[in-house]
Each structure stands twice: as structure tokens, then as C-alpha cells.
C-alpha positions in Angstrom: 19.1 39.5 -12.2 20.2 36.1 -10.3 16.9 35.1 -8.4 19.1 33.5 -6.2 21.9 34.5 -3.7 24.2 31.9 -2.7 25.5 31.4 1.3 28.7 30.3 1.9 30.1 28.7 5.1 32.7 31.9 5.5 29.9 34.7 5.1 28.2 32.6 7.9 30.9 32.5 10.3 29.8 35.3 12.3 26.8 32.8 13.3 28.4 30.1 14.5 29.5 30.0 18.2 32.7 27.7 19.3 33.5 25.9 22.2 36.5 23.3 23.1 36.1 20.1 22.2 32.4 20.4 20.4 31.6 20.4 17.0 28.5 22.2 15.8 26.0 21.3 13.3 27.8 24.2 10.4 31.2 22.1 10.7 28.8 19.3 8.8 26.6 20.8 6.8 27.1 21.6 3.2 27.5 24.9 1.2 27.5 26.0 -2.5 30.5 27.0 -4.6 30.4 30.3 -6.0 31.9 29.4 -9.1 29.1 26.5 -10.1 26.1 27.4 -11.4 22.6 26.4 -9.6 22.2 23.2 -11.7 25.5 22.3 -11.5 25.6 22.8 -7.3 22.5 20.9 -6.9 24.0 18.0 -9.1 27.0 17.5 -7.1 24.7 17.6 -3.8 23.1 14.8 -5.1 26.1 12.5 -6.3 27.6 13.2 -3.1 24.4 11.9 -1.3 23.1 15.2 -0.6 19.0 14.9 0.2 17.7 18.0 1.5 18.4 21.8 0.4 17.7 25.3 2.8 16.4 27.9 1.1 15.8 31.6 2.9 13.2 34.0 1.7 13.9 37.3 3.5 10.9 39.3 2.8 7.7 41.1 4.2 6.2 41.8 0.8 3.1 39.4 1.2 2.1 39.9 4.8 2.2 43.2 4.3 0.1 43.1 0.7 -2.5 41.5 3.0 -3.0 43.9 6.1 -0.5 41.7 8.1 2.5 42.9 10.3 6.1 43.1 9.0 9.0 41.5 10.2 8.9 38.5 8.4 12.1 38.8 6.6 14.4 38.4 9.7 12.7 34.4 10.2 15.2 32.7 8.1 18.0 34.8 9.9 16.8 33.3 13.3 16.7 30.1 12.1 20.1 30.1 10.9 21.4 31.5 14.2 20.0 28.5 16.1 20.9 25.6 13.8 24.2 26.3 12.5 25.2 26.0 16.2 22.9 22.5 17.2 25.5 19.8 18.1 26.9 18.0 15.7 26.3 13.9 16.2 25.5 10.4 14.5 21.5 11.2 15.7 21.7 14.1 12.5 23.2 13.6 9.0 24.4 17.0 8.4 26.7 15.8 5.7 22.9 15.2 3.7 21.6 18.6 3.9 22.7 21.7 2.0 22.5 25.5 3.2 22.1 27.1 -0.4 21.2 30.9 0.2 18.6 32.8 -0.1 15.6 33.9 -3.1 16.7 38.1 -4.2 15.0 40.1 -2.2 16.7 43.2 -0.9 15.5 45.4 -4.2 11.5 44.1 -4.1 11.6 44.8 -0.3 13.8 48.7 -0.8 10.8 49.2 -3.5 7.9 48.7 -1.0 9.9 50.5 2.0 7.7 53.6 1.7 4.2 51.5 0.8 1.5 51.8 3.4 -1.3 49.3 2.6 -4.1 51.1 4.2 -3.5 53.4 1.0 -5.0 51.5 -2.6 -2.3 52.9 -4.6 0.4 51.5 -1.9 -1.2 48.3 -1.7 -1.7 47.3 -5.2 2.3 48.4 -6.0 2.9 45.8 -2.8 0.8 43.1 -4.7 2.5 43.8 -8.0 5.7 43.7 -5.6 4.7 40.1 -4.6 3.8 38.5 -8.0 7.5 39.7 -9.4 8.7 37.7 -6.2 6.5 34.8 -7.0 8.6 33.8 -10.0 12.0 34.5 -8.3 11.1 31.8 -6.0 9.9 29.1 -8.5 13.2 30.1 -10.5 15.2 29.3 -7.1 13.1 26.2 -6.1 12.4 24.3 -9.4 15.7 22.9 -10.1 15.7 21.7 -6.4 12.9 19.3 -7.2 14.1 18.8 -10.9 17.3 17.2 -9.2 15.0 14.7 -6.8 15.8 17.0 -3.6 13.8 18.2 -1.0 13.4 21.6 -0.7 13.3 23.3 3.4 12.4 26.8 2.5 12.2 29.2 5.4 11.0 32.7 5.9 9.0 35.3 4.0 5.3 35.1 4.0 2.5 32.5 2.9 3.0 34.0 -0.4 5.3 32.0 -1.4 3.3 28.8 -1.1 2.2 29.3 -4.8 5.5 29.1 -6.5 6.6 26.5 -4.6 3.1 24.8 -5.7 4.0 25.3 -9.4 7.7 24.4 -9.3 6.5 21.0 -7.5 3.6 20.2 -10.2 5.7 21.5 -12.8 8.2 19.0 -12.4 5.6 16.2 -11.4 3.8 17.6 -14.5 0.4 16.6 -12.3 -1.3 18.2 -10.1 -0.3 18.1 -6.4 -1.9 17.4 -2.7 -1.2 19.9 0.4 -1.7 20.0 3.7 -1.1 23.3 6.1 -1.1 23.8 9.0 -2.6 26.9 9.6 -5.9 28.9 11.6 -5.9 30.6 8.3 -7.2 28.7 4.6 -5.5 31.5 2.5 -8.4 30.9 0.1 -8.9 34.4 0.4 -10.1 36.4 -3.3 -7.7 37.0 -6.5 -7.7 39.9 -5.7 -3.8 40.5 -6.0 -1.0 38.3 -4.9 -0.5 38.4 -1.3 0.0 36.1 1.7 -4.0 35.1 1.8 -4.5 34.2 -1.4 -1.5 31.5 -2.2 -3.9 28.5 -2.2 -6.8 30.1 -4.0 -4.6 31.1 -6.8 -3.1 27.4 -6.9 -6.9 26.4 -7.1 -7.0 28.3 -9.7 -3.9 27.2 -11.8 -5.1 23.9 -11.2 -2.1 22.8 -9.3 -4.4 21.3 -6.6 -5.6 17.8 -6.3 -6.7 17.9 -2.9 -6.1 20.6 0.1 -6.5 20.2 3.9 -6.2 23.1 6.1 -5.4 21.3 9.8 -6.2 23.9 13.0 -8.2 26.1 10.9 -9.8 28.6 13.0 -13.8 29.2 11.9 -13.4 32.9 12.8 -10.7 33.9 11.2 -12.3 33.5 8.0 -14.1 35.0 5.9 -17.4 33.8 4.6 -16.2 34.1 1.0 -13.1 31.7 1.3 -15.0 29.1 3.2 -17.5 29.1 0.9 -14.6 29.0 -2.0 -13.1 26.2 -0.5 -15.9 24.2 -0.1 -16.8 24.9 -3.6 -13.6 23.1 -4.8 -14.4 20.2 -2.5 -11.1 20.9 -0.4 -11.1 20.3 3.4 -10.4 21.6 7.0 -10.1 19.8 10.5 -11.1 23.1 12.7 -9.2 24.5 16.0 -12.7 24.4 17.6 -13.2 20.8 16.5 -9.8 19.6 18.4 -9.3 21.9 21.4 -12.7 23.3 22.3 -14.9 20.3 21.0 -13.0 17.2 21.8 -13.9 15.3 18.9 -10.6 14.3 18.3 -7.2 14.6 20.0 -4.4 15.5 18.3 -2.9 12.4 16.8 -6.4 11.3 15.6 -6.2 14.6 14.1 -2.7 14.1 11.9 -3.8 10.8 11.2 -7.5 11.9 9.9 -5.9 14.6 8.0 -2.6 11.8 6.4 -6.4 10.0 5.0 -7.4 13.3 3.5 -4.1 14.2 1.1 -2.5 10.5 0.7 -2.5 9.4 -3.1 0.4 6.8 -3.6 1.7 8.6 -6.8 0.6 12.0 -5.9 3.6 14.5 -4.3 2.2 16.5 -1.1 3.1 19.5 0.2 3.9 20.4 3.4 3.1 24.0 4.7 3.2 25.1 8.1 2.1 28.8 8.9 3.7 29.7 12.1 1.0 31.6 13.8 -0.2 28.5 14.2 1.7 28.4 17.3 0.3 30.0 20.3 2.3 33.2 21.3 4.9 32.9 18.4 6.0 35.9 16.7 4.2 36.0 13.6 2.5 38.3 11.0 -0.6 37.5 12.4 0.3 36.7 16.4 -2.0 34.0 17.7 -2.5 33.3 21.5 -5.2 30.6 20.7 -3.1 27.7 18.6 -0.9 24.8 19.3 2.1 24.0 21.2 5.4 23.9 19.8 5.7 20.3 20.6 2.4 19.6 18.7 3.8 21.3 15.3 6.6 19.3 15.8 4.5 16.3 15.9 2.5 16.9 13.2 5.4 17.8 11.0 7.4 14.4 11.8 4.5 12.3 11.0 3.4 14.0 8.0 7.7 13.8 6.8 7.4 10.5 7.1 5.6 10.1 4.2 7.8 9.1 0.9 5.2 11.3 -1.2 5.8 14.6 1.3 8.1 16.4 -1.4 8.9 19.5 1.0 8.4 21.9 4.1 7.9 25.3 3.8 7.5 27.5 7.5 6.1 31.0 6.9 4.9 34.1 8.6 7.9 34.0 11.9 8.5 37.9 12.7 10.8 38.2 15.1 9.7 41.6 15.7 6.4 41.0 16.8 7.6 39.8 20.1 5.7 41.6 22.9 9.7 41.7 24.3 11.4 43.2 20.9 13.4 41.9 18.2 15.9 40.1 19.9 13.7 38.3 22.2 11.9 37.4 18.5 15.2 36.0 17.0 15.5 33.9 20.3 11.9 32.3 19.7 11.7 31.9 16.5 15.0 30.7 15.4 14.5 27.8 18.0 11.1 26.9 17.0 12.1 27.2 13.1 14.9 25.1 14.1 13.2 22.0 16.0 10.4 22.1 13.2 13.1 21.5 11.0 14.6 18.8 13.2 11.3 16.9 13.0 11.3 16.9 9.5 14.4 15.5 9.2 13.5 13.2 11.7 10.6 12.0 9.9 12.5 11.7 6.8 14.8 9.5 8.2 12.5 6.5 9.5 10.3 6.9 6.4 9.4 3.6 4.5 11.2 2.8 0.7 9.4 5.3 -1.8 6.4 3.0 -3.2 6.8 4.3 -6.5 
């Protein structure tokens, strides 16, 4: 089957609001035609210009496969319902950017509808669920980077942070840097593919050069994957340290952590758990984390970096608002949407590529 389902500006329509005399962000913003295959979509992207490429992962699979909540395949919905309708103006180059679809899903989440984790059985059929999704997404993201575009891929769990690690070394054909943003390492064991384990299982693939968990939180980790990631000389700039600690405010923070995973001809990715974010709906709800305005920081200085290859925000489950599900699409589809904004923003004003 097609690991890929492409959007289109009709089927997204029912989105968009209207109102005299505006125009909104969709009016701008590029779409795929059905008839052209992947390759040939994200080839005439680029010769048109095109630099950036959406891509929605509507599943629960990995949150779930680790104990977490569900929810989190409604994120890229809410982010779409927010930034389709952002005004369109000079100050956003919607013309660059193209909204390609969304990774196959619906059958791999109808499997595990019945699966309850706290039963073994269930849970290793959810983990077997999540390494099948694993290669749908590098199939969907690998020819993004193959073409020189950056990839925004929204929704879905941390899970997906390992494909998106091969397809980026794979077309490198090096190893790779990351930074996350994150209370949580996901260094957790290989135990099974699920949304703790992403960057333990790139550690072991070798896709790693160097990793750097910023906001970690020391408690809300086991002994085991602190101890792993220490063994593979990868580092963390705690919550505790920042917030709690003073030793550093949060610019000196970014800019200690930029130190950490800058190699001029190294790629680095960019990963941003949600829960980072105090009070946002999340697979793992945090009332202890940063503001929004402090992701969006973070994320625009570390976009400014020619070798910062993509952003990937996970874990937003609009139904773990305290409020419900529609207060959930509210705040998370504006949160996903200005972290997206500072991305863009940072691309924008970053220096010509050193290589």
C-alpha cells in the first residue's frame, strides 16, 4: 500500500474560514497533484522554489506501546485548523511551503483499536504495530530530504523520531546530530518500538553523532536510560538546572545546548516533544515545563542554523485537555502552529549554508 496519502487544497476546504477582503494563509500555500507521483511532486516544489514540506502523522500507536495516553492522532488535524486560516502577508512566504498529506495510518491504528497495553499480548502486537509504521514514515520522508527540502512533520508520537533519523542519515549517508526538546531522553530499553525508545534505537543503528536532550526532567527517568545515555557520551541540560537551580537562564540555555550539536558538515535534527510545555495536551501532560513563548524561542534559534535539516513536534493530544477535545484542538493547533511559525521564521534570517 501507498505509505503516503496526499492532501489537496479542495479536501481541505472545510478548514479554511473566509472573510471579505482577507486572504488566508491556504490561498498561498502549495498542494500536491494527484496525478504525479511523490518524486515527481517534490521535484516540481523545488524548481518552483518550494523549501519546506508538511507532513501529518495521525496515530497513537507509540504513546500507547509505551503506557502513554491516546489522542495523539488528532495533533496534525489541529494544527491544520489553525494555520490554513493565519493571514496571508509579505512577513510569510506561503508560496515556499508545501502541505503534502499525511503517512497511512488509518489500518495500523483500526488494528490496535481493541489493544490494551496493560495486557503483554496487547502490547507487544502495539509494538509490532509501531515498527511496521516506522518504515511507512521513512518511505514518506526520505525523498523529502533526497530533493534538498525540509521536512515539518507534525503529529503522532515520539516514535517516529527514528525514521525520520534514518531517512536524514540515509541520505547524508553519515551519521547525524539531534537536539530535543523534551523532560523525557526516550533512551528508554529495546525493548520494542515505541514512543520511549526512538533515540536509543537510533543509538543503536548508529545514526547518532551527538544527542542533547534540553529540559530534561531528572525524575522522569529511569535509572537505566540515564545511565545508557551517559554510556554513549550523549548529553542533557536538566529542567532543575534552568528553572529550580538558576544556573542558567534560558537563552544561555539554547545557546549552551547550539555548542553541544554544532558540526559545520553534520545535519541536526530538530525534535520538540510537546509535553514539554506546561499544561499542553499531551501523551504525557506536564504542568512543570516551559512556556509556549520559550519553545518558540528555542525552536527559532535552533532554525537558524543552515545544518538544522528539519522539525518534527510530537506527543499533542487534543484529548487530554482537562476541558475535552475541542478545547484540545483549540490549544494545540495554535501552539503547533506558532512553533511552526518560528521555524520558519528562523529559516528565513538564517546565514548562506557554509557548505
Amino acid at each position: 500500500m501507498n505509505a503516503l496519502h496526499y492532501l489537496t487544497q479542495a479536501q481541505l476546504a472545510r478548514c479554511c474560514q473566509q472573510r471579505s477582503g482577507e486572504q488566508r494563509l491556504s490561498a498561498q500555500l502549495r498542494f500536491p497533484e494527484a496525478t504525479l507521483s511523490l518524486a515527481e511532486n517534490l521535484a516540481l516544489h523545488a524548481a518552483h522554489s518550494g523549501k519546506f514540506v508538511i507532513l501529518g502523522i495521525p496515530e497513537d500507536l507509540g504513546p500507547r506501546a509505551n503506557g502513554g495516553f491516546a489522542g495523539a492522532q488528532l495533533g496534525f488535524q489541529a494544527f491544520l485548523n489553525k494555520f490554513l486560516n493565519l493571514q496571508a502577508n509579505a512577513l510569510l512566504a506561503g508560496e515556499s511551503i508545501l502541505i503534502l498529506g499525511e503517512v497511512a495510518c488509518a489500518d495500523l491504528q483500526a488494528q490496535s483499536t481493541a489493544l490494551d497495553h496493560q495486557q503483554p499480548e496487547h502490547l507487544s502486537q502495539l509494538r509490532a504495530l509501531c515498527a511496521q509504521l516506522d518504515e511507512r514514515v521513512f518511505s514518506a520522508v526520505q525523498p523529502i530530504f533526497a530533493q534538498g527540502l525540509t521536512p515539518i512533520v507534525i503529529g503522532g508520537g515520539h516514535n517516529n523520531a527514528l525514521p525520520l533519523l534514518r531517512a536524514l542519515s540515509d541520505c547524508q549517508q553519515q551519521q547525524v546530530n539531534c537536539i530535543n526538546l523534551d523532560p523525557h531522553a526516550d533512551f528508554r530499553a529495546l525493548e520494542g518500538r515505541h514512543s520511549g525508545n526512538a533515540f536509543s534505537y537510533a543509538q543503536a543503528e548508529a545514526l547518532l553523532q551527538h544527542y542533547f536532550v534540553l529540559g530534561l526532567h531528572v525524575q522522569k527517568n529511569n535509572a537505566a536510560s540515564l545511565t545508557a545515555l551517559q554510556q554513549a557520551n550523549f548529553e542533557y541540560l536538566s529542567y532543575q538546572q534552568i528553572f529550580v537551580e538558576g544556573q542558567y537562564n534560558w537563552s544561555q540555555a539554547i545557546e549552551l545546548s547550539l555548542q553541544r550539536v554544532l558540526s559545520a558538515n553534520t545535519k541536526l535534527a530538530l525534535e520538540v516533544d510537546t509535553d514539554c510545555i506546561t499544561s499542553m495536551p499531551a501523551s504525557a501532560l506536564n504542568y512543570s515545563g516551559i512556556s509556549v513563548a520559550e519553545a518558540e524561542q528555542a525552536v527559532f534559534h535552533f532554525a537558524k542554523l543552515p545544518q538544522t535539516a528539519y522539525l518534527h513536534l510530537a506527543e499533542a493530544a487534543p484529548a487530554q485537555h482537562p476541558s475535552g477535545e475541542a478545547a484540545g484542538m483549540n490549544q494545540c493547533g495554535q501552539v503547533l502552529s506558532q512553533l511552526v511559525q518560528a521555524f520558519l521564521a528562523g529559516k528565513q534570517q538564517q546565514p548562506p549554508s557554509i557548505d
